[in-house]
Structure formats: C-alpha cells, structure tokens
Amino acid sequence: MERTFVMVKPDGVRRGLVGEILGRFERKGFRLVGLRMLRIGRELAEAHYAEHREKPFFQGLVEFITSGPVVAFVLEGPNAIAEVRKMMGATHPKDALPGTIRGDFATTIDENVIHGSASPEDAAREIALFFREEELL
Ligand code: RTP
Ligand code: MG
C-alpha cells in the first residue's frame, strides 16, 4: 500500500474538471483518504515547488498555482505514486498520450491540469504540507 498527493491545478478547477479527474482515480480503484479545496498562498506554493526554485519558470509556476482555488487530495493503493503519474501523462501535454489526463485535457506545459507526487519522499513531504494527520481517514 502506498499513499500519494494529487492536486487539480487552478486551470482544472476553473474548467470544471474536478469530478472527471477524481472519478478516474476512484474508478481505477484508489481509495480517497483526504480531500480539501483551497487557495494556495505564495509561501505554500514556494515550499511545494522548492525543487524548482532556481528554474527559469519558477516565478510563473508560483503565479499560476496561486491564481485560483485548487483541489488537493491523497490517494491510497498499490503503487499509487507511479500509477497516478501514469494516469496523469507526461509533464508536457504534447508528449502525453490520449487516455491520460494531460493527454485528454491539456495543451500547454504551463497549464497542465494536475500535479502528482513523483517519489515516495515527495509524497510524504507534500502530504504533510497540505494535510494534518487527523485529516487523513
Ligand atoms: P507537477 O510537479 O506539477 O506534477 O509536474 P511534473 O512533476 O510532471 O513536472 P515538474 O518537472 O515537477 O514541473 C513542475 C511544473 O512546472 C512547469 N514546468 N514548466 N517551461 C518549462 O520548461 C516547464 N517545466 C516544468 C509545469 O507546469 C510542471 O507541471
Ligand atoms: Mg513535479
């Protein structure tokens, strides 16, 4: 069993894709163990994307992720981290296959609809950034 952190980004919420995206993971068989809707502040955005602090796209990424509400959730299941990344598709939607979330719903790398943890270390760190232990059921 593994837990992963997933987030529908502001473009996905704005476009009304929350139900579609949550539904795909539920139908796949992952268990929803935590869920919250929030507007991310600059501090949390910079902590969440700390690995990209020195990248040229960092400021734009922080602007975007704080531009509107997101829906953050934790999923649990066998190989949840890798499976969720597979269902999300490649970072750049031009490389994401049809049938994946980014392949089906995104066209640009800046607004690519969804985030999912990339490793067990990232999952643990990101879950702790967004949820208190008692919020995970
Ligand atoms: P995420 O963290 O959002 O789930 O995306 P990811 O793991 O697939 O990609 P990552 O390398 O962690 O990049 C985080 C987000 O930064 C934006 N990005 N822009 N312009 C660029 O070259 C570039 N590279 C990355 C994307 O929006 C990506 O989702
Ligand atoms: Mg990433």
GROMACS .gro file of C-alpha atoms and ligand atoms in nm:
model
  167
    1MET     CA    1   0.000   0.000   0.000
    2GLU     CA    2   0.123   0.345  -0.087
    3ARG     CA    3  -0.011   0.700  -0.050
    4THR     CA    4   0.034   0.983  -0.297
    5PHE     CA    5  -0.051   1.352  -0.308
    6VAL     CA    6  -0.257   1.477  -0.603
    7MET     CA    7  -0.382   1.824  -0.689
    8VAL     CA    8  -0.619   1.955  -0.956
    9LYS     CA    9  -0.446   2.282  -1.050
   10PRO     CA   10  -0.631   2.616  -1.088
   11ASP     CA   11  -0.692   2.561  -1.462
   12GLY     CA   12  -0.856   2.224  -1.392
   13VAL     CA   13  -1.081   2.369  -1.122
   14ARG     CA   14  -1.169   2.671  -1.342
   15ARG     CA   15  -1.263   2.439  -1.628
   16GLY     CA   16  -1.483   2.214  -1.414
   17LEU     CA   17  -1.264   1.903  -1.442
   18VAL     CA   18  -1.256   1.808  -1.071
   19GLY     CA   19  -1.531   1.543  -1.092
   20GLU     CA   20  -1.388   1.389  -1.409
   21ILE     CA   21  -1.039   1.363  -1.259
   22LEU     CA   22  -1.145   1.235  -0.915
   23GLY     CA   23  -1.377   0.989  -1.091
   24ARG     CA   24  -1.096   0.839  -1.295
   25PHE     CA   25  -0.893   0.763  -0.983
   26GLU     CA   26  -1.196   0.628  -0.795
   27ARG     CA   27  -1.295   0.403  -1.086
   28LYS     CA   28  -0.937   0.278  -1.112
   29GLY     CA   29  -0.973   0.159  -0.752
   30PHE     CA   30  -0.769   0.405  -0.548
   31ARG     CA   31  -0.907   0.496  -0.208
   32LEU     CA   32  -0.962   0.864  -0.133
   33VAL     CA   33  -0.817   0.924   0.214
   34GLY     CA   34  -0.813   1.306   0.230
   35LEU     CA   35  -0.964   1.593   0.031
   36ARG     CA   36  -0.957   1.971   0.052
   37MET     CA   37  -1.023   2.274  -0.165
   38LEU     CA   38  -0.801   2.576  -0.100
   39ARG     CA   39  -0.640   2.882  -0.249
   40ILE     CA   40  -0.263   2.822  -0.218
   41GLY     CA   41  -0.062   3.115  -0.078
   42ARG     CA   42   0.281   3.216  -0.206
   43GLU     CA   43   0.465   3.058   0.089
   44LEU     CA   44   0.299   2.718   0.045
   45ALA     CA   45   0.348   2.734  -0.333
   46GLU     CA   46   0.721   2.802  -0.292
   47ALA     CA   47   0.754   2.518  -0.038
   48HIS     CA   48   0.561   2.275  -0.257
   49TYR     CA   49   0.772   2.351  -0.564
   50ALA     CA   50   1.100   2.409  -0.372
   51GLU     CA   51   1.290   2.170  -0.605
   52HIS     CA   52   1.228   2.418  -0.892
   53ARG     CA   53   1.337   2.733  -0.704
   54GLU     CA   54   1.632   2.801  -0.939
   55LYS     CA   55   1.447   2.722  -1.264
   56PRO     CA   56   1.356   2.999  -1.509
   57PHE     CA   57   0.986   2.901  -1.495
   58PHE     CA   58   0.966   2.912  -1.111
   59GLN     CA   59   0.803   3.258  -1.073
   60GLY     CA   60   0.547   3.180  -1.345
   61LEU     CA   61   0.474   2.846  -1.184
   62VAL     CA   62   0.412   3.009  -0.843
   63GLU     CA   63   0.192   3.281  -1.003
   64PHE     CA   64  -0.013   3.013  -1.178
   65ILE     CA   65  -0.057   2.774  -0.885
   66THR     CA   66  -0.172   3.065  -0.663
   67SER     CA   67  -0.407   3.211  -0.929
   68GLY     CA   68  -0.723   3.035  -0.809
   69PRO     CA   69  -0.854   2.751  -0.594
   70VAL     CA   70  -0.707   2.402  -0.623
   71VAL     CA   71  -0.846   2.068  -0.510
   72ALA     CA   72  -0.588   1.867  -0.317
   73PHE     CA   73  -0.629   1.503  -0.225
   74VAL     CA   74  -0.449   1.193  -0.104
   75LEU     CA   75  -0.498   0.859  -0.274
   76GLU     CA   76  -0.405   0.519  -0.136
   77GLY     CA   77  -0.347   0.192  -0.322
   78PRO     CA   78  -0.086  -0.046  -0.461
   79ASN     CA   79   0.189   0.150  -0.640
   80ALA     CA   80  -0.024   0.464  -0.609
   81ILE     CA   81   0.265   0.705  -0.682
   82ALA     CA   82   0.371   0.553  -1.015
   83GLU     CA   83   0.017   0.459  -1.120
   84VAL     CA   84  -0.114   0.811  -1.066
   85ARG     CA   85   0.180   0.957  -1.263
   86LYS     CA   86   0.097   0.710  -1.544
   87MET     CA   87  -0.270   0.817  -1.545
   88MET     CA   88  -0.165   1.187  -1.544
   89GLY     CA   89   0.055   1.152  -1.853
   90ALA     CA   90   0.375   1.336  -1.943
   91THR     CA   91   0.450   1.682  -1.800
   92HIS     CA   92   0.422   1.844  -2.143
   93PRO     CA   93   0.078   1.768  -2.285
   94LYS     CA   94   0.228   1.737  -2.634
   95ASP     CA   95   0.400   1.419  -2.509
   96ALA     CA   96   0.104   1.292  -2.304
   97LEU     CA   97  -0.082   1.005  -2.467
   98PRO     CA   98  -0.455   1.013  -2.531
   99GLY     CA   99  -0.628   0.839  -2.242
  100THR     CA  100  -0.412   1.016  -1.986
  101ILE     CA  101  -0.545   1.321  -1.801
  102ARG     CA  102  -0.297   1.566  -1.956
  103GLY     CA  103  -0.332   1.391  -2.294
  104ASP     CA  104  -0.707   1.435  -2.285
  105PHE     CA  105  -0.747   1.776  -2.118
  106ALA     CA  106  -0.434   1.993  -2.160
  107THR     CA  107  -0.242   2.160  -2.442
  108THR     CA  108   0.034   2.365  -2.273
  109ILE     CA  109   0.306   2.284  -2.018
  110ASP     CA  110   0.220   2.592  -1.809
  111GLU     CA  111  -0.143   2.486  -1.754
  112ASN     CA  112  -0.132   2.110  -1.738
  113VAL     CA  113  -0.432   2.049  -1.508
  114ILE     CA  114  -0.288   1.815  -1.248
  115HIS     CA  115   0.000   1.753  -1.009
  116GLY     CA  116   0.103   1.417  -0.863
  117SER     CA  117   0.394   1.327  -0.634
  118ALA     CA  118   0.700   1.199  -0.819
  119SER     CA  119   0.857   0.976  -0.549
  120PRO     CA  120   0.787   0.830  -0.202
  121GLU     CA  121   0.993   1.113  -0.046
  122ASP     CA  122   0.796   1.378  -0.237
  123ALA     CA  123   0.466   1.210  -0.146
  124ALA     CA  124   0.544   1.214   0.227
  125ARG     CA  125   0.666   1.574   0.214
  126GLU     CA  126   0.370   1.701   0.007
  127ILE     CA  127   0.104   1.515   0.211
  128ALA     CA  128   0.248   1.675   0.527
  129LEU     CA  129   0.247   2.021   0.366
  130PHE     CA  130  -0.125   2.005   0.284
  131PHE     CA  131  -0.284   1.777   0.545
  132ARG     CA  132  -0.278   1.720   0.918
  133GLU     CA  133  -0.261   1.355   1.024
  134GLU     CA  134  -0.619   1.363   1.159
  135GLU     CA  135  -0.750   1.482   0.820
  136LEU     CA  136  -0.646   1.153   0.657
  137LEU     CA  137  -0.918   0.893   0.706
  138RTP     P1  138   0.396   1.859  -1.130
  138RTP     O1  139   0.512   1.869  -1.032
  138RTP     O2  140   0.320   1.987  -1.142
  138RTP     O3  141   0.313   1.739  -1.104
  138RTP     O4  142   0.454   1.833  -1.276
  138RTP     P2  143   0.569   1.731  -1.316
  138RTP     O5  144   0.620   1.659  -1.196
  138RTP     O6  145   0.517   1.649  -1.429
  138RTP     O7  146   0.679   1.831  -1.372
  138RTP     P3  147   0.792   1.910  -1.291
  138RTP     O8  148   0.919   1.887  -1.364
  138RTP     O9  149   0.786   1.880  -1.145
  138RTP    O10  150   0.750   2.060  -1.316
  138RTP     C1  151   0.653   2.122  -1.238
  138RTP     C2  152   0.566   2.210  -1.324
  138RTP    O11  153   0.644   2.320  -1.374
  138RTP     C3  154   0.603   2.353  -1.503
  138RTP     N1  155   0.714   2.342  -1.594
  138RTP     N2  156   0.740   2.430  -1.686
  138RTP     N3  157   0.854   2.573  -1.902
  138RTP     C4  158   0.911   2.460  -1.861
  138RTP    O12  159   1.010   2.414  -1.913
  138RTP     C5  160   0.849   2.390  -1.750
  138RTP     N4  161   0.894   2.277  -1.698
  138RTP     C6  162   0.808   2.247  -1.598
  138RTP     C7  163   0.495   2.256  -1.545
  138RTP    O13  164   0.369   2.319  -1.530
  138RTP     C8  165   0.512   2.140  -1.449
  138RTP    O14  166   0.390   2.074  -1.426
  139MG      MG  167   0.686   1.754  -1.020
   0.00000   0.00000   0.00000
